[in-house]
Amino acid sequence: MKPIQVGLLGIGTVGRGTFEVLQRNQEEIRRRAGRAIQIAMVADLDTARAQQVVGDAAQVVADARQVIANPEIDIVIELIGGYGIARQLVMEAIEAGKHVVTANKALLAVHGTEIFEAARRRGVMVAFEAAVAGGIPIIKALREGLTANRIQWIAGIINGTTNFILSEMRDKGLPFDTVLKEAQALGYAETDPTFDIEGVDAAHKATIMSAIAFGIPVQFDKAHVEGITKLEAQDIRYAEQLGYRIKLLGIAKRVASGVELRVHPCLVPAKRLIANVEGAMNAVMVQADAVGTTLYYGKGAGSEPTASAVIADLVDITRLHTADPLNRVPHLAFQPDELSDVAVLPMAQVVTSYYLRLRVADQAGVLAKVTGILAESDISIDAVLQREAGEGENQTDLIILTHDCVESRMDAALASMQSLPTVLGPITRIRKEELN
Ligand code: HSE
């Protein structure tokens, strides 16, 4: 049978990996897919670089629309990124009746509803394993492997850049800015690292996972997004003394009143496996009613790990493209007319526990005043750590771990504590998840 014909839009790091892995493992892949898969056309503005990668194995063009217009092409891989031209090209490819494979989490988290609806109307598949946690097959796991389950929550380290920075801050006791520069020098962080360090990239991925886990539309605009730029090395140290690590987590959780969708730094017990995921690695923990807890670990970025996910999608499409669209796996795991309108909760309604660090005057009655405010707010204390004031110092750090409470109540308590004259600086608040 003639190989299925693929057009690749953008041959940067992941595109090159996809081309090379597909060539290297073509025989195994053919035996699995039941048909050879061939990248027949590549579109890239840098045609010379593209030509260097593909040699005479594929036709190289500068104009992506030439790929979309080619009736021989069955599948279009979009590896351009962003919401601009990538969105237009994906929509045009769908309208042209092409199946689409994309690694573009930003595009799907923001415009997924429109894209999946267009694909459904046109009877084509949009596959996106590479969009979340790179090489980890988490989309496959959530959408198919766990399909028997009612998923309760997902908590993931889904941004390698920030996990690398946090690991280095902990290992070396260095401040955020210093480690960010090191990460940029090593190529772990981009020249403009905003999307990574401000939590936006992780929120895109958490948004996609929330939709698949709970059968809700993608709603990036409802996600709470907080990055790691304000984290201080001393909080990482205090957390360690209390038996915790600080990780940037993407959390999607089903609760009685709705769905929580949030990305923020988080204390996690050091004894949890996920707390020990170091460097640029990713991991996703899923709690579901039948299977219990499962954990998925691996490389969340990089040329061949991401190519591994892209090619898995190519194989899926090759196997399924002749199937009746109604018999394919739905894009968001649930049938499109079965999506739920359960609300994504505002952060004020989220229930979690907290780490608080207060710079206080080292004098009688200060601890009592602070704990008094927490008691009045019905916030229960789990642990307290007070650093011994240094020689001649008249102020000290007070660290408090609380039990669960609703965020709005903690906000009010924090405002009261902050107004105490004996609280000498801005209070640091970091959320805490036991993940048990
Ligand atoms: N920039 C991402 C990360 C990889 O640091 O994990 C691609 O999503």
XYZ file of C-alpha atoms and ligand atoms in Angstrom:
444
model
C 0.000 0.000 0.000
C 1.222 3.512 -0.734
C 2.688 5.224 2.370
C 0.390 7.712 4.088
C 1.566 11.155 2.996
C 2.514 13.733 5.595
C 3.235 17.445 5.220
C 5.338 19.092 7.919
C 4.923 22.793 8.707
C 8.039 24.070 10.479
C 11.198 22.009 10.718
C 12.903 23.352 13.847
C 14.074 21.179 16.724
C 10.964 18.989 16.980
C 10.428 18.827 13.216
C 13.965 17.592 12.704
C 13.488 14.988 15.450
C 10.244 13.837 13.860
C 11.864 13.467 10.463
C 14.872 11.605 11.856
C 12.989 9.211 14.174
C 10.507 8.433 11.417
C 13.382 7.540 9.097
C 15.380 5.624 11.700
C 12.457 3.501 12.929
C 10.457 3.395 9.719
C 10.280 -0.383 9.538
C 9.026 -0.842 13.125
C 6.598 2.016 12.678
C 5.257 0.510 9.446
C 4.731 -2.853 11.141
C 2.782 -1.126 13.905
C 0.752 1.253 11.749
C -0.002 -1.288 9.025
C 1.264 1.161 6.442
C 4.426 3.213 5.915
C 4.362 6.869 6.984
C 6.243 9.292 4.792
C 6.966 12.972 5.257
C 6.581 13.960 1.643
C 6.584 17.763 1.961
C 8.170 20.214 4.367
C 7.337 23.911 4.578
C 9.769 26.229 6.322
C 10.746 29.837 5.688
C 14.370 28.721 6.005
C 14.311 26.419 2.996
C 18.093 25.921 3.024
C 18.043 24.568 6.582
C 15.012 22.401 5.781
C 16.726 21.020 2.701
C 19.766 20.151 4.769
C 17.630 18.060 7.138
C 15.518 16.207 4.597
C 17.952 15.886 1.662
C 16.022 14.554 -1.322
C 13.583 12.550 0.845
C 10.921 15.271 0.778
C 9.936 18.316 -1.232
C 10.852 21.554 0.548
C 8.771 24.704 0.080
C 8.673 28.090 1.785
C 4.889 28.454 1.628
C 2.903 26.275 4.052
C -0.230 26.749 1.939
C 1.392 24.735 -0.847
C 1.405 21.772 1.537
C -2.219 22.280 2.515
C -3.267 22.617 -1.138
C -1.561 19.372 -2.175
C -4.293 16.723 -2.615
C -1.744 13.952 -2.033
C -1.111 15.047 1.581
C -3.248 13.164 4.135
C -1.854 14.555 7.404
C -0.455 17.996 8.236
C 1.915 18.351 11.209
C 1.885 21.884 12.629
C 5.099 22.694 14.504
C 5.111 26.464 14.053
C 3.697 27.393 17.463
C 1.730 30.396 18.742
C -1.814 31.539 17.987
C -1.159 33.587 14.863
C -0.350 31.990 11.536
C -0.416 28.530 13.156
C -4.123 28.965 13.933
C -4.934 30.036 10.380
C -2.989 27.155 8.883
C -4.548 24.566 11.182
C -8.039 25.830 10.316
C -7.200 25.839 6.599
C -5.762 22.319 6.792
C -8.940 21.100 8.506
C -11.123 22.805 5.901
C -9.004 21.127 3.204
C -9.877 17.766 4.787
C -6.430 17.052 6.240
C -5.890 15.373 9.572
C -3.743 17.549 11.831
C -1.045 16.702 14.355
C 0.115 19.575 16.535
C 2.372 20.184 19.525
C 0.827 23.630 20.004
C -0.579 23.781 23.554
C -1.145 27.542 23.443
C -3.309 27.195 20.337
C -5.420 24.340 21.736
C -5.803 25.788 25.243
C -7.115 29.068 23.820
C -8.801 28.094 20.526
C -9.391 24.369 21.064
C -13.183 24.603 21.041
C -13.270 26.215 17.602
C -10.601 23.854 16.220
C -12.209 20.635 17.504
C -15.627 21.750 16.274
C -14.238 22.477 12.793
C -12.516 19.068 12.757
C -15.721 17.328 13.817
C -17.699 19.034 11.037
C -15.093 18.085 8.454
C -14.671 14.517 9.785
C -10.921 14.826 10.431
C -8.765 14.176 13.474
C -6.690 16.715 15.379
C -4.105 14.896 17.476
C -2.000 16.628 20.122
C -0.087 14.175 22.315
C 3.035 16.344 22.016
C 1.213 19.398 23.377
C 1.285 18.212 26.999
C 4.422 16.963 28.766
C 6.338 16.280 25.531
C 7.291 12.619 25.339
C 5.062 11.427 28.205
C 1.950 9.778 26.694
C -0.344 11.530 29.157
C -3.077 12.384 26.646
C -3.299 8.727 25.657
C -3.354 7.693 29.318
C -6.092 10.149 30.298
C -8.212 9.703 27.198
C -7.944 5.951 26.723
C -6.011 4.134 29.448
C -8.085 5.619 32.266
C -11.380 5.696 30.422
C -13.092 3.462 33.005
C -12.431 5.956 35.766
C -13.958 9.004 37.284
C -10.853 11.169 37.458
C -10.647 13.159 40.688
C -7.536 15.250 40.218
C -4.401 15.744 38.193
C -1.265 17.424 39.529
C 1.654 17.835 37.195
C 5.139 19.212 36.895
C 4.521 20.151 33.297
C 7.128 22.799 32.654
C 10.729 21.673 32.521
C 12.244 25.160 32.556
C 10.718 26.084 35.906
C 11.420 22.674 37.396
C 15.058 23.061 36.404
C 15.176 26.505 38.036
C 13.515 25.298 41.261
C 15.835 22.289 41.450
C 18.894 24.506 41.075
C 17.601 27.024 43.627
C 17.183 24.184 46.138
C 20.457 22.415 45.359
C 22.646 25.496 45.359
C 20.679 27.864 47.591
C 20.802 30.485 44.819
C 18.241 33.235 44.115
C 15.785 32.999 41.212
C 17.461 35.642 39.010
C 20.873 33.971 39.167
C 19.471 30.562 38.317
C 17.350 31.962 35.486
C 20.509 33.360 33.858
C 22.220 29.987 34.273
C 19.184 28.245 32.733
C 19.307 30.633 29.772
C 23.040 30.029 29.291
C 22.439 26.261 29.295
C 19.553 26.543 26.839
C 16.921 25.378 29.370
C 15.218 28.773 29.350
C 14.395 30.885 26.319
C 15.767 34.392 25.788
C 12.249 35.608 26.595
C 11.305 33.127 29.332
C 7.994 34.815 30.263
C 5.613 32.004 29.234
C 7.583 29.466 31.238
C 8.475 31.392 34.397
C 5.078 33.093 34.709
C 3.276 29.738 34.573
C 1.488 30.365 31.258
C 2.932 27.334 29.460
C 1.994 25.065 32.380
C -1.498 26.587 32.442
C -1.978 25.825 28.739
C -1.130 22.187 29.426
C -3.246 21.985 32.598
C -6.175 23.465 30.661
C -5.943 20.737 28.010
C -5.696 18.011 30.659
C -8.675 19.413 32.602
C -10.842 19.210 29.494
C -9.923 15.580 28.814
C -10.149 14.519 32.441
C -13.539 16.047 33.217
C -15.250 16.343 29.855
C -15.370 20.149 29.889
C -14.431 22.621 27.134
C -10.890 24.053 27.127
C -11.093 27.257 29.190
C -7.658 28.798 29.513
C -9.215 32.157 30.392
C -10.583 30.662 33.631
C -7.255 29.215 34.801
C -5.470 30.765 37.776
C -1.904 31.388 36.598
C 0.973 32.154 38.923
C 4.650 31.602 38.152
C 7.834 31.258 40.170
C 9.380 34.706 39.771
C 8.583 35.778 43.341
C 9.861 32.622 45.019
C 12.702 33.167 47.431
C 15.488 30.707 48.216
C 14.715 31.049 51.941
C 11.201 29.647 51.417
C 12.650 26.633 49.652
C 14.939 26.166 52.689
C 12.173 26.559 55.278
C 9.928 24.205 53.329
C 12.720 21.631 53.366
C 13.052 21.922 57.133
C 9.350 21.153 57.393
C 9.609 18.101 55.111
C 8.407 19.715 51.852
C 9.728 20.634 48.421
C 8.408 23.547 46.366
C 7.254 22.675 42.842
C 5.338 24.575 40.183
C 2.236 22.422 39.821
C -0.524 22.446 37.241
C -3.618 21.258 39.080
C -7.016 20.252 37.736
C -9.365 18.994 40.399
C -13.018 18.001 40.489
C -14.785 19.166 43.664
C -18.468 19.235 44.645
C -19.013 22.805 43.434
C -17.035 22.664 40.175
C -13.562 22.269 38.762
C -10.363 23.854 40.050
C -7.863 24.807 37.357
C -4.729 26.415 38.701
C -0.987 26.762 38.259
C 1.113 28.055 41.123
C 4.140 27.168 43.246
C 3.201 24.565 45.762
C 4.671 22.815 48.799
C 4.584 19.051 48.255
C 5.664 16.492 50.887
C 9.298 15.562 50.134
C 8.434 11.875 50.442
C 6.097 11.934 47.413
C 7.663 10.614 44.219
C 6.592 13.735 42.341
C 8.494 15.930 44.801
C 11.670 14.151 43.689
C 11.293 14.940 40.006
C 14.355 17.070 39.395
C 15.890 19.181 36.658
C 13.994 19.651 33.416
C 11.983 16.436 33.798
C 8.175 16.379 33.838
C 5.745 14.204 35.804
C 1.973 13.998 36.014
C 0.112 12.410 38.906
C -3.480 11.327 38.336
C -5.942 10.312 41.048
C -8.891 8.318 39.751
C -11.565 6.307 41.516
C -10.932 2.810 40.169
C -7.200 2.715 39.528
C -6.163 4.944 42.433
C -3.005 7.011 41.984
C -0.875 6.725 38.856
C 2.258 8.659 37.992
C 3.727 9.388 34.558
C 7.329 10.576 34.312
C 9.648 11.539 31.479
C 11.062 14.252 29.276
C 8.628 17.078 28.688
C 10.547 18.695 25.851
C 13.396 18.156 23.421
C 13.707 17.040 19.863
C 13.216 13.264 19.946
C 11.059 12.999 23.108
C 8.548 15.384 21.521
C 8.942 13.638 18.155
C 8.031 10.396 19.915
C 4.621 11.902 20.763
C 4.146 13.434 17.297
C 4.818 10.092 15.618
C 2.496 8.242 18.007
C -0.234 10.578 16.725
C 0.751 9.874 13.120
C 0.414 6.136 13.779
C -2.983 6.595 15.468
C -4.263 8.575 12.506
C -2.845 6.065 10.027
C -4.718 3.285 11.800
C -7.962 5.197 12.222
C -8.344 7.485 9.239
C -10.553 5.065 7.330
C -12.769 4.452 10.386
C -16.186 6.071 10.644
C -15.539 9.382 12.503
C -18.131 8.329 15.079
C -15.977 5.328 15.982
C -12.802 7.294 16.570
C -11.586 8.384 20.011
C -13.186 11.807 20.654
C -10.741 14.735 20.743
C -11.513 15.551 24.365
C -12.169 11.937 25.467
C -15.915 12.567 25.898
C -18.310 12.648 22.954
C -18.574 16.268 21.749
C -22.295 16.532 22.582
C -21.623 15.137 26.064
C -19.352 17.922 27.326
C -20.369 19.311 30.697
C -20.809 22.978 31.592
C -19.619 22.497 35.171
C -17.993 25.749 36.273
C -14.286 26.382 36.659
C -14.115 27.901 40.143
C -12.587 31.297 40.869
C -9.505 31.068 43.078
C -11.395 32.593 46.023
C -13.451 29.379 46.197
C -10.527 26.969 46.057
C -9.824 24.982 49.210
C -6.199 24.183 50.002
C -3.658 24.424 52.801
C -0.941 27.057 53.136
C 2.630 27.901 54.026
C 2.977 31.404 55.463
C 6.193 33.273 56.218
C 5.976 36.421 58.292
C 8.820 38.741 59.188
C 7.885 39.756 62.728
C 9.203 41.720 65.681
C 10.752 39.305 68.166
C 8.714 40.351 71.198
C 6.122 38.959 73.587
C 2.617 38.402 72.239
C 3.405 38.495 68.505
C 2.816 34.781 67.908
C -0.382 34.959 69.981
C -1.728 37.850 67.863
C -0.989 36.052 64.596
C -2.425 32.726 65.706
C -5.385 34.608 67.226
C -6.290 35.984 63.780
C -6.060 32.504 62.281
C -8.233 31.111 65.098
C -10.863 33.849 64.603
C -10.893 32.997 60.895
C -11.418 29.330 61.754
C -8.121 28.416 60.083
C -6.443 25.506 61.828
C -2.640 25.486 62.244
C -0.720 22.366 61.262
C 2.833 23.383 62.251
C 4.796 26.436 63.361
C 8.499 27.096 62.926
C 10.204 30.102 64.393
C 13.741 30.872 63.420
C 15.891 31.826 66.375
C 16.644 35.557 66.173
C 20.309 36.154 65.450
C 22.645 37.823 67.919
C 21.458 41.420 68.421
C 18.509 40.929 66.040
C 15.106 42.105 67.171
C 13.113 40.500 64.394
C 12.673 36.987 63.128
C 10.846 34.749 60.639
C 7.699 32.967 61.672
C 6.647 30.073 59.449
C 3.158 28.640 59.728
C 1.635 25.659 57.956
C -2.152 25.553 58.004
C -4.745 22.897 57.390
C -7.205 23.275 54.495
C -9.313 26.402 54.273
C -11.086 28.277 51.508
C -8.864 30.866 49.796
C -11.194 33.819 50.423
C -10.945 33.188 54.172
C -7.159 33.018 53.977
C -7.105 36.274 51.965
C -9.060 38.029 54.717
C -6.860 36.582 57.480
C -3.723 37.624 55.589
C -5.017 41.184 55.283
C -5.595 41.312 59.073
C -2.173 39.847 59.855
C -0.509 42.202 57.421
C -1.964 45.189 59.241
C -0.397 44.193 62.601
C 2.355 46.693 63.504
C 4.556 43.783 64.606
C 4.434 42.214 61.128
C 7.364 43.966 59.494
C 7.207 43.041 55.805
C 4.936 41.568 53.162
C 3.710 38.113 54.188
C 4.709 35.274 51.868
C 1.917 32.809 51.125
C 2.540 29.588 49.208
C -0.144 26.962 48.753
C 0.440 23.398 49.903
C -0.888 20.123 48.511
C -0.488 16.828 50.339
C -1.335 14.826 47.154
C -2.583 11.821 49.084
N 8.992 25.324 27.494
C 8.455 24.061 27.894
C 9.119 23.597 29.168
C 8.610 22.977 26.889
O 10.000 24.268 29.703
O 8.726 22.558 29.659
C 7.580 23.024 25.837
O 6.303 23.069 26.352
